[in-house]
mmCIF file of C-alpha atoms and ligand atoms in Angstrom:
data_model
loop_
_atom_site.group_PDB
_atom_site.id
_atom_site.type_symbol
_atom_site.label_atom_id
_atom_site.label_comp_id
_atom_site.label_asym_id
_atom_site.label_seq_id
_atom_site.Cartn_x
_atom_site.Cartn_y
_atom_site.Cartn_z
ATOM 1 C CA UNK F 1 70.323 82.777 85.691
ATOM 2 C CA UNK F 2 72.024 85.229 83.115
ATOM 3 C CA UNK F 3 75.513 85.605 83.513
ATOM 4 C CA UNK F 4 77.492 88.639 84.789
ATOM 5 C CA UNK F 5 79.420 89.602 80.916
ATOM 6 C CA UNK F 6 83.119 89.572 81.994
ATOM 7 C CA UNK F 7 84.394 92.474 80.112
ATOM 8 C CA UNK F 8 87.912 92.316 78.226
ATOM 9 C CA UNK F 9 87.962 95.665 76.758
ATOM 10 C CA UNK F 10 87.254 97.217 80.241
ATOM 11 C CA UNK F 11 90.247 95.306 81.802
ATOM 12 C CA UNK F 12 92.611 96.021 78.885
ATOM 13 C CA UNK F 13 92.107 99.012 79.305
ATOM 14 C CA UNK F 14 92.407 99.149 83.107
ATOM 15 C CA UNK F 15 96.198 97.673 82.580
ATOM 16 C CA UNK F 16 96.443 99.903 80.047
ATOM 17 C CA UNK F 17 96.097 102.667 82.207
ATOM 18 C CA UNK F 18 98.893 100.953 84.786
ATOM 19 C CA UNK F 19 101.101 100.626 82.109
ATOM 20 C CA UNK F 20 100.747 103.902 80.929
ATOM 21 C CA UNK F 21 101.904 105.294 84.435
ATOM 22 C CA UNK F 22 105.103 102.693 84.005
ATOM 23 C CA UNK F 23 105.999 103.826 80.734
ATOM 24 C CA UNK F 24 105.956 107.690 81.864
ATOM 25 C CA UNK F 25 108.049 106.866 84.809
ATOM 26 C CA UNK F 26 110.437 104.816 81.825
ATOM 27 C CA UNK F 27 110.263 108.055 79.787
ATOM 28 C CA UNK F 28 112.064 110.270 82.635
ATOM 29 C CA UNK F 29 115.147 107.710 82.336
ATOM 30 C CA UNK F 30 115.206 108.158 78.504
ATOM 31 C CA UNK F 31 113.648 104.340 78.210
ATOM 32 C CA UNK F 32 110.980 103.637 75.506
ATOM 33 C CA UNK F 33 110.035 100.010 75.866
ATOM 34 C CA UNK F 34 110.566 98.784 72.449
ATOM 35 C CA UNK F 35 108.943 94.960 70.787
ATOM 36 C CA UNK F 36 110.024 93.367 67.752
ATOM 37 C CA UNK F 37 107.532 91.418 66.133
ATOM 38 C CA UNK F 38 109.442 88.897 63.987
ATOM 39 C CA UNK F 39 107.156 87.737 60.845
ATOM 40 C CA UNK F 40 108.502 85.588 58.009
ATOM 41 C CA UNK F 41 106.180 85.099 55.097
ATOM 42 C CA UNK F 42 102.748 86.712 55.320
ATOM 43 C CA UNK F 43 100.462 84.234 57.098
ATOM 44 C CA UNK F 44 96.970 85.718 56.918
ATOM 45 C CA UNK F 45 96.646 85.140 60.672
ATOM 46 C CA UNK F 46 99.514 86.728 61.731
ATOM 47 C CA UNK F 47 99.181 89.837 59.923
ATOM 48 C CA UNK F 48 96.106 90.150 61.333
ATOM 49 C CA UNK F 49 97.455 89.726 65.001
ATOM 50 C CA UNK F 50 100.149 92.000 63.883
ATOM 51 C CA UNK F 51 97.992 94.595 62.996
ATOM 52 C CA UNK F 52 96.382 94.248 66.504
ATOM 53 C CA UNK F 53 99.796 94.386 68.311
ATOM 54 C CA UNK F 54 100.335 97.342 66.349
ATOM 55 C CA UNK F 55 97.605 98.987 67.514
ATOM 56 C CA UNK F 56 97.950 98.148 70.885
ATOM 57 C CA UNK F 57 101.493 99.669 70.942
ATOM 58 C CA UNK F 58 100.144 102.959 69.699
ATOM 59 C CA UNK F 59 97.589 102.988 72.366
ATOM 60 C CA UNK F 60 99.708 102.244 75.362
ATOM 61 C CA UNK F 61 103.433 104.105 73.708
ATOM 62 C CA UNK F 62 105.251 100.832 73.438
ATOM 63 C CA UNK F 63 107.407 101.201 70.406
ATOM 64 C CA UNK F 64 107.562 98.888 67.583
ATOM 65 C CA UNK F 65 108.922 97.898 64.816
ATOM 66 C CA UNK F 66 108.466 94.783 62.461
ATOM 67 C CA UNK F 67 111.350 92.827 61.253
ATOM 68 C CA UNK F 68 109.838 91.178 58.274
ATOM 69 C CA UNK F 69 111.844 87.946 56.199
ATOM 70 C CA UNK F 70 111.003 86.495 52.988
ATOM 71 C CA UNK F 71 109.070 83.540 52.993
ATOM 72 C CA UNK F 72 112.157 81.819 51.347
ATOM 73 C CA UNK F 73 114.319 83.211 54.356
ATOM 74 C CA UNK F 74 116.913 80.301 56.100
ATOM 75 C CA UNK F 75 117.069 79.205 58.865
ATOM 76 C CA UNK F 76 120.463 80.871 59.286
ATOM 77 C CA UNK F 77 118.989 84.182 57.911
ATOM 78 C CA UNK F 78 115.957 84.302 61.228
ATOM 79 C CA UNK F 79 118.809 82.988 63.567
ATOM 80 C CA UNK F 80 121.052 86.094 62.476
ATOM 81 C CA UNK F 81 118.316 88.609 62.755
ATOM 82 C CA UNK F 82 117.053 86.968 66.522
ATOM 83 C CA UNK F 83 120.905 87.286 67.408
ATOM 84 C CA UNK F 84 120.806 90.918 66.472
ATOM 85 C CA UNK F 85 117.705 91.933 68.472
ATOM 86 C CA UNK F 86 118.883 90.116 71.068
ATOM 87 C CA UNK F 87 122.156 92.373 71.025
ATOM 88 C CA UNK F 88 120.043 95.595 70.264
ATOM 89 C CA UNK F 89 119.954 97.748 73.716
ATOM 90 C CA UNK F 90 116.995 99.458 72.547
ATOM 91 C CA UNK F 91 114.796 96.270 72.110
ATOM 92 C CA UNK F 92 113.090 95.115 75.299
ATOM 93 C CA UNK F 93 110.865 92.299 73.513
ATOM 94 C CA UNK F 94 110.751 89.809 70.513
ATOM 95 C CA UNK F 95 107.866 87.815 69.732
ATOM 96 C CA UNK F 96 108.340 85.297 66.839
ATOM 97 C CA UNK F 97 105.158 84.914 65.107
ATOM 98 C CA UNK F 98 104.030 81.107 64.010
ATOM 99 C CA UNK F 99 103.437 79.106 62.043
ATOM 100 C CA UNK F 100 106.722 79.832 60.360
ATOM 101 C CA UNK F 101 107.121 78.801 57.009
ATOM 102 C CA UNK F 102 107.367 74.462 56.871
ATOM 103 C CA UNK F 103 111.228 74.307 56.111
ATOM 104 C CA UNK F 104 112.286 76.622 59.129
ATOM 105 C CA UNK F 105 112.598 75.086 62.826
ATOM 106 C CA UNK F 106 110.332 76.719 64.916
ATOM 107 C CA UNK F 107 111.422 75.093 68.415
ATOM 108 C CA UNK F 108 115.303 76.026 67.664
ATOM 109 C CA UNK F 109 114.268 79.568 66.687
ATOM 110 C CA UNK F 110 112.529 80.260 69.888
ATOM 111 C CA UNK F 111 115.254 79.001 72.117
ATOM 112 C CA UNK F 112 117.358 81.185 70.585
ATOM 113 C CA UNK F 113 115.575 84.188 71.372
ATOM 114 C CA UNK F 114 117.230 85.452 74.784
ATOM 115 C CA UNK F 115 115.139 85.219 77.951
ATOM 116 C CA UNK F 116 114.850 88.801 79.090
ATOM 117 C CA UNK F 117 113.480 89.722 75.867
ATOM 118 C CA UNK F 118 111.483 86.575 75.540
ATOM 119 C CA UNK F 119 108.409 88.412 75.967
ATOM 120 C CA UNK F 120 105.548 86.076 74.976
ATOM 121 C CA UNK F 121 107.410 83.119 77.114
ATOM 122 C CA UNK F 122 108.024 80.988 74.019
ATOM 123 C CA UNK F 123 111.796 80.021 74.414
ATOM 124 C CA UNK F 124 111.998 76.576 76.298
ATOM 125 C CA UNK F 125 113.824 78.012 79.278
ATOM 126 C CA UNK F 126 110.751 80.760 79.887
ATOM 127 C CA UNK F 127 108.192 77.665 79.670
ATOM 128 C CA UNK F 128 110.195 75.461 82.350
ATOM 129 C CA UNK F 129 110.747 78.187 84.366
ATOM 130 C CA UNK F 130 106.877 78.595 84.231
ATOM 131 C CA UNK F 131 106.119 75.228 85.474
ATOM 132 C CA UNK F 132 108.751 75.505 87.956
ATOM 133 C CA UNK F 133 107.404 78.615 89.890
ATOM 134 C CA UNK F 134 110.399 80.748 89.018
ATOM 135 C CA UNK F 135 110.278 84.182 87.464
ATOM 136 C CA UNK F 136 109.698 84.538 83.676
ATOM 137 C CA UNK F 137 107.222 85.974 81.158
ATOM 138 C CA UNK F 138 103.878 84.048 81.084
ATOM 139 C CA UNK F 139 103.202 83.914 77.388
ATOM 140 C CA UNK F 140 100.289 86.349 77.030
ATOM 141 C CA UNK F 141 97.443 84.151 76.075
ATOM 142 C CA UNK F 142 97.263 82.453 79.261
ATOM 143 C CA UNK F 143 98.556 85.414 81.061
ATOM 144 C CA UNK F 144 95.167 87.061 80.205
ATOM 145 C CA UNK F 145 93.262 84.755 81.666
ATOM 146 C CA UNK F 146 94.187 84.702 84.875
ATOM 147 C CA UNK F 147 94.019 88.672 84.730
ATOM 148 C CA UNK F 148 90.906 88.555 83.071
ATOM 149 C CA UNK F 149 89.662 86.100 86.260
ATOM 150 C CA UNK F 150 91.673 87.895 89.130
ATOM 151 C CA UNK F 151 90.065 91.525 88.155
ATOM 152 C CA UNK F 152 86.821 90.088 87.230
ATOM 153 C CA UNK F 153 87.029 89.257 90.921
ATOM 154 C CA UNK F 154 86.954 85.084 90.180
ATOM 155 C CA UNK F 155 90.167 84.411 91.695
ATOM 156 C CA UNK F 156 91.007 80.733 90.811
ATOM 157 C CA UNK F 157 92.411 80.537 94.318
ATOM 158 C CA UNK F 158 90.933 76.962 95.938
ATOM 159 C CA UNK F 159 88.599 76.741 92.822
ATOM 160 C CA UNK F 160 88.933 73.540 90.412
ATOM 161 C CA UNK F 161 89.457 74.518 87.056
ATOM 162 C CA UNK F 162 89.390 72.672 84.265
ATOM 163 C CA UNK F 163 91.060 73.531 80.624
ATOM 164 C CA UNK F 164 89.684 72.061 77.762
ATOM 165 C CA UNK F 165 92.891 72.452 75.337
ATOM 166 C CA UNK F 166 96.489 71.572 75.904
ATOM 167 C CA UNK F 167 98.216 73.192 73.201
ATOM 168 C CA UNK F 168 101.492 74.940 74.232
ATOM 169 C CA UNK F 169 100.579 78.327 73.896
ATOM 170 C CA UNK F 170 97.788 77.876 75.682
ATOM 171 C CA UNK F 171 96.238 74.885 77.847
ATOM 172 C CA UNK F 172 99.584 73.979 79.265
ATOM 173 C CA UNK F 173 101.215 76.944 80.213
ATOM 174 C CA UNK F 174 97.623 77.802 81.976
ATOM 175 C CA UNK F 175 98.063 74.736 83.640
ATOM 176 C CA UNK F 176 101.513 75.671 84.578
ATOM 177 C CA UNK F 177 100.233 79.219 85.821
ATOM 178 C CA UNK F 178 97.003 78.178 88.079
ATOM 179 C CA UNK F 179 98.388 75.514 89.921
ATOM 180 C CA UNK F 180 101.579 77.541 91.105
ATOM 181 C CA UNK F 181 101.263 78.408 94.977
ATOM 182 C CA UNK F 182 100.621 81.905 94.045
ATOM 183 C CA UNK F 183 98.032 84.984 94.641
ATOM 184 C CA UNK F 184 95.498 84.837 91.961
ATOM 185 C CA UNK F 185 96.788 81.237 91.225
ATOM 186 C CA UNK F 186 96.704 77.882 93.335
ATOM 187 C CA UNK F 187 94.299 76.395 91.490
ATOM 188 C CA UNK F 188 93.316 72.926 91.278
ATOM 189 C CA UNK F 189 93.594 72.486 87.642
ATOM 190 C CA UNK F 190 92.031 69.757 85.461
ATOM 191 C CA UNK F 191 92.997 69.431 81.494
ATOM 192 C CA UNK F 192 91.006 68.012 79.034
ATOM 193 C CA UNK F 193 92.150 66.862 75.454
ATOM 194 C CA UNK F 194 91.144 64.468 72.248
ATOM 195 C CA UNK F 195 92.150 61.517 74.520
ATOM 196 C CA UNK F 196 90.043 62.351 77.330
ATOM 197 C CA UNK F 197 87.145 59.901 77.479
ATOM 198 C CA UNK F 198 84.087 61.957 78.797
ATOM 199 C CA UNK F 199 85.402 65.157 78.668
ATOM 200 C CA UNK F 200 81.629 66.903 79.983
ATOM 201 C CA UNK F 201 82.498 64.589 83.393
ATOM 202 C CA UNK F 202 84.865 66.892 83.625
ATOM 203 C CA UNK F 203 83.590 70.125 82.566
ATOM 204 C CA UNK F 204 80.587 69.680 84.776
ATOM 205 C CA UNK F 205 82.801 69.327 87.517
ATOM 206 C CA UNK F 206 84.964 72.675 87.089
ATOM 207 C CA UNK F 207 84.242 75.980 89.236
ATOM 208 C CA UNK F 208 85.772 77.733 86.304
ATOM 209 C CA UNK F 209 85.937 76.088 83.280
ATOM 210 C CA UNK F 210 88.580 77.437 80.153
ATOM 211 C CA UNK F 211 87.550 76.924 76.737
ATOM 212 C CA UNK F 212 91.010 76.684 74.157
ATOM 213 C CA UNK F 213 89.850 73.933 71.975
ATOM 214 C CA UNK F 214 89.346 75.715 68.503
ATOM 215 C CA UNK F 215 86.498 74.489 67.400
ATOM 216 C CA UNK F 216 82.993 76.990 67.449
ATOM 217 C CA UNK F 217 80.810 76.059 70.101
ATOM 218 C CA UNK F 218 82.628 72.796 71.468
ATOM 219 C CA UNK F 219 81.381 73.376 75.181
ATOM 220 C CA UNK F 220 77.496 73.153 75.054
ATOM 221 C CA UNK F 221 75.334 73.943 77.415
ATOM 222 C CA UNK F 222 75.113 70.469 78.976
ATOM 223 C CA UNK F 223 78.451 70.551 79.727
ATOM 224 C CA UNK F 224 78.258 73.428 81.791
ATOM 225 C CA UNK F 225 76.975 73.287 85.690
ATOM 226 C CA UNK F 226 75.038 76.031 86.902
ATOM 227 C CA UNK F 227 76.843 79.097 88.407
ATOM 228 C CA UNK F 228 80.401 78.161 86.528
ATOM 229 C CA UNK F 229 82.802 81.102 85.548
ATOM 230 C CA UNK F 230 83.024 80.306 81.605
ATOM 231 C CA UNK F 231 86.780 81.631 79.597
ATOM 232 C CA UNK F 232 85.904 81.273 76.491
ATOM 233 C CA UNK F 233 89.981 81.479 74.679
ATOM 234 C CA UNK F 234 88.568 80.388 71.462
ATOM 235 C CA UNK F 235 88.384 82.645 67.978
ATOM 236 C CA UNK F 236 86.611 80.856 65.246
ATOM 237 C CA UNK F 237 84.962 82.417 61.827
ATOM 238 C CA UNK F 238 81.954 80.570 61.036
ATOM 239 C CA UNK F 239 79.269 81.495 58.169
ATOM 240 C CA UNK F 240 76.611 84.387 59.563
ATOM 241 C CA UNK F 241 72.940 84.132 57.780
ATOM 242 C CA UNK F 242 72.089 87.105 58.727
ATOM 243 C CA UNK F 243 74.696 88.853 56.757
ATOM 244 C CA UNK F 244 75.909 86.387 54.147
ATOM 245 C CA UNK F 245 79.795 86.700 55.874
ATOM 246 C CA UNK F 246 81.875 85.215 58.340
ATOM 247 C CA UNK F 247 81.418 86.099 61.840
ATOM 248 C CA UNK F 248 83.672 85.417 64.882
ATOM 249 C CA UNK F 249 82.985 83.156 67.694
ATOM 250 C CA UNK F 250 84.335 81.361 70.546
ATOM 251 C CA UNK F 251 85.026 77.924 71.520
ATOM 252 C CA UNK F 252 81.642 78.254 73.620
ATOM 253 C CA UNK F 253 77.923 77.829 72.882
ATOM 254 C CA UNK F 254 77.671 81.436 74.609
ATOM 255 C CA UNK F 255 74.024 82.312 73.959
ATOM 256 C CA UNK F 256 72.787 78.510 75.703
ATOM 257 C CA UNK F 257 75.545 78.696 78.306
ATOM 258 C CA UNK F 258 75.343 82.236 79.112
ATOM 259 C CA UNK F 259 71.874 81.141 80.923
ATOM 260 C CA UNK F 260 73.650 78.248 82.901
ATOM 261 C CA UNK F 261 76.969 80.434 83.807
ATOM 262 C CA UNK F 262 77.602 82.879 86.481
ATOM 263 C CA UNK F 263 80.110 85.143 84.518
ATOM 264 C CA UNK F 264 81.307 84.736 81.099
ATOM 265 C CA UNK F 265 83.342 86.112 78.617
ATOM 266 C CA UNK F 266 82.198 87.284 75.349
ATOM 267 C CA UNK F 267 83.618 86.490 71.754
ATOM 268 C CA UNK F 268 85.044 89.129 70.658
ATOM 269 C CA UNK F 269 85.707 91.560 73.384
ATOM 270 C CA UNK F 270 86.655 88.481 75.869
ATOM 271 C CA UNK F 271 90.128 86.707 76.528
ATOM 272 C CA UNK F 272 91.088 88.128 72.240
ATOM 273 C CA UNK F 273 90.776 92.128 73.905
ATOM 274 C CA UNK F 274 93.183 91.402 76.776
ATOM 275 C CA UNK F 275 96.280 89.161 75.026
ATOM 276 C CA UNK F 276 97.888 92.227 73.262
ATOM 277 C CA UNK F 277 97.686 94.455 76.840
ATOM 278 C CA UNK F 278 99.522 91.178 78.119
ATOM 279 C CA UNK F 279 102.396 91.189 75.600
ATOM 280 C CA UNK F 280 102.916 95.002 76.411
ATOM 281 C CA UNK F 281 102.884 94.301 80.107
ATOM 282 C CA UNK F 282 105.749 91.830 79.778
ATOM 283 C CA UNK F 283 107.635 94.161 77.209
ATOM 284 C CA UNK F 284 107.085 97.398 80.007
ATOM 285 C CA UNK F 285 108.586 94.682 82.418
ATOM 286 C CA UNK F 286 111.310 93.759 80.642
ATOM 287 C CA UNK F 287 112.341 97.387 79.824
ATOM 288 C CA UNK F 288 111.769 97.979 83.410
ATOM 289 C CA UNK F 289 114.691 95.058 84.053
ATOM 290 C CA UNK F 290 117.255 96.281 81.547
ATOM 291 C CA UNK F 291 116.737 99.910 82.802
ATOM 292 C CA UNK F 292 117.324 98.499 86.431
ATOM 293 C CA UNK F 293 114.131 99.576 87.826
HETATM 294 P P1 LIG X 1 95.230 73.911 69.271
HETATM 295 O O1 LIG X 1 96.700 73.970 69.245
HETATM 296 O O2 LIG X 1 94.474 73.483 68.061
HETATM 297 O O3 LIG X 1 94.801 72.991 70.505
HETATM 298 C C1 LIG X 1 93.477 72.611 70.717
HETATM 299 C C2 LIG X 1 93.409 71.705 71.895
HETATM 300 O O4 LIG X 1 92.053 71.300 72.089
HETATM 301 C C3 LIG X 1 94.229 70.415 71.725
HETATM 302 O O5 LIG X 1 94.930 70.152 72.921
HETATM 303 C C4 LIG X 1 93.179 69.351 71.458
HETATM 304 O O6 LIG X 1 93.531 68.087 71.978
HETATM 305 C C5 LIG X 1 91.987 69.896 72.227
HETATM 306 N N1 LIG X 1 90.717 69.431 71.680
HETATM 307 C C6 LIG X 1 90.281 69.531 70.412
HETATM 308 N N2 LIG X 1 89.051 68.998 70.295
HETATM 309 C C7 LIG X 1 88.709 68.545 71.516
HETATM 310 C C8 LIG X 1 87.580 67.911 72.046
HETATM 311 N N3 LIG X 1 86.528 67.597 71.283
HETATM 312 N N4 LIG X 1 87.573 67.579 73.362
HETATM 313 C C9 LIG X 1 88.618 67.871 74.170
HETATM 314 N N5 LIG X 1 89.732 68.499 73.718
HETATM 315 C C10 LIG X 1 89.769 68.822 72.413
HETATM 316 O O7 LIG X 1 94.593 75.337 69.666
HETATM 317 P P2 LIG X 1 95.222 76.566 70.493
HETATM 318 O O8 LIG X 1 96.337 77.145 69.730
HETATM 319 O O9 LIG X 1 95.385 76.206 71.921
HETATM 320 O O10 LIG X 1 93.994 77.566 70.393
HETATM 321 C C11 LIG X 1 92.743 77.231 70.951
HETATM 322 C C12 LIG X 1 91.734 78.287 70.518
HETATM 323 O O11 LIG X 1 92.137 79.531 71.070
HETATM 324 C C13 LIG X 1 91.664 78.521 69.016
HETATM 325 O O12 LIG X 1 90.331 78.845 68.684
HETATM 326 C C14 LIG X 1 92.566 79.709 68.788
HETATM 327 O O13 LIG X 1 92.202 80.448 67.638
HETATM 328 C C15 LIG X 1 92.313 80.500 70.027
HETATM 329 N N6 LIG X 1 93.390 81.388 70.458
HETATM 330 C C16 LIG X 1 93.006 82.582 70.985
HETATM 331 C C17 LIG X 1 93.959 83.431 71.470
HETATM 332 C C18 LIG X 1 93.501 84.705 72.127
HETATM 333 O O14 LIG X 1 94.312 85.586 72.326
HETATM 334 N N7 LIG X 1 92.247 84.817 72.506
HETATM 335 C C19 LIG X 1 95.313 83.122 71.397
HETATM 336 C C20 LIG X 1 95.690 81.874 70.884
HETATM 337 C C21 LIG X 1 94.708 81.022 70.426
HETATM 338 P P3 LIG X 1 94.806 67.230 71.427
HETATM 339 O O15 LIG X 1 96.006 67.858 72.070
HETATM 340 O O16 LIG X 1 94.554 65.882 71.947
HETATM 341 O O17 LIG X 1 94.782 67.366 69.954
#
């Protein structure tokens, strides 16, 4: 069996093309939804994410702007400038980029960003209303997975799935999003981490299995039943012989397991293609809140 390619760029842009309609519909009430990227320092990962918000914003008319600190910034200096986005009418959405530099406090930095503009579901509050099964903003990560599975037409509804990661931006709040008794959710959800003991028992066992580990090709083959729905979250850049530079790849062994799988998602143009859409979904939300809509 070869499995059916689960298409991110196709979906992006299908939500794309929803949120498009939104924004237009914004427009005629004078609303722009408007997100804040918040970057101290210049992390070489988050610029690059940056850029990609950036783009995505110009693609869908979500405006932006960056509020950029010094590395050196204090702690008092990103409080001040979250406090003044908060306050800022025409700002629908913050998203605090991390790893912030290693004397700032990243956990009281994100519960100070307020929870209607809290648009990649980072602040405390957001992630226990999450696991609670109250309204908030999923961060996006996570968020794009279970798009990426409802409108690939693999609802997790009834399905096991099992997560191999439980980071907080990702494994968790999946977990937290699956197993709510939702549409497109109510999951039976399985996580797997470093103190797992045989984590391909479990893998082997999963419907749909999720790949956020960060490490290139972690699920193998072997761990993979036949006719599983494979999310492979993972972006990794490991060494390419063929051209002498670093190439991207997933979490996933995708050439072996793409012959065991029944869908799967590619890396890039997988889970990576839909994130972005997801952040500008919540931000078009959360204009669509403060504009009373
Ligand atoms: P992370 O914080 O490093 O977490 C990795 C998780 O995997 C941890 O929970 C760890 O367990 C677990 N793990 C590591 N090795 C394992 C193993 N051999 N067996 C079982 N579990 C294992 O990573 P993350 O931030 O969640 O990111 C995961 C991947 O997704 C990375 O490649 C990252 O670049 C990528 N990512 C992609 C997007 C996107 O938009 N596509 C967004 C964010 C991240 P412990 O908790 O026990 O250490």
């Amino acid at each position: 069996m070869t499995a059916e390619i689960i298409d991110g760029k196709k979906i992006a842009a299908e939500i794309q093309a929803e949120l498009k309609q939104r924004i237009a519909n914004l427009q005629k009430k004078g609303v722009t939804p408007k997100i804040v990227p918040v970057l101290v320092g210049e992390d070489p990962a988050s610029l690059s994410y940056l850029r990609g918000i950036t783009r995505t914003c110009g693609e869908v008319g979500v405006a932006t702007e960056t509020a950029k600190l010094p590395a050196d910034a204090t702690q008092q200096d990103l409080l001040k400038k979250i406090d003044e986005l908060n306050k800022d009418h025409n700002v629908h959405g913050i998203l605090l980029f991390l790893p912030l530099p290693k004397h700032l406090n990243a956990l009281e930095a994100e519960s100070a960003i307020s929870p209607a503009k809290d648009v990649d579901g980072t602040n405390p509050i957001s992630a226990g209303k999450l696991l609670l099964g109250e309204e908030t903003f999923f961060p996006s990560t996570p968020y794009g997975v279970k798009e990426l599975l409802v409108r690939s037409g693999h609802s997790p509804e009834g399905k096991h799935v099992v997560i191999v990661g439980r980071s907080n931006i990702v494994g968790k709040p999946l977990m937290g999003i699956l197993v709510q008794k939702d549409k497109g959710a109510n999951a039976t959800v399985t996580v797997c981490h470093t103190g797992t003991k045989d984590t391909a028992a479990f893998t082997r066992q999963a419907d749909i299995l999720v790949a956020a580990v960060g490490k290139a090709k972690a699920i193998t083959a072997d761990m993979v039943r036949e006719g599983t729905v494979v999310i492979d979250v993972g972006v990794n850049f490991i060494p390419d012989p063929a051209t002498g530079k670093n190439k991207q790849v997933g979490d996933v062994d995708f050439e072996a397991v793409k012959e065991k799988a029944a869908a799967i998602t590619p890396v890039p143009g997988g889970t990576g293609a839909v994130t972005s859409t997801m952040l500008m979904a919540n931000t078009v939300r959360a204009a669509e809140a403060a504009a009373g809509t």
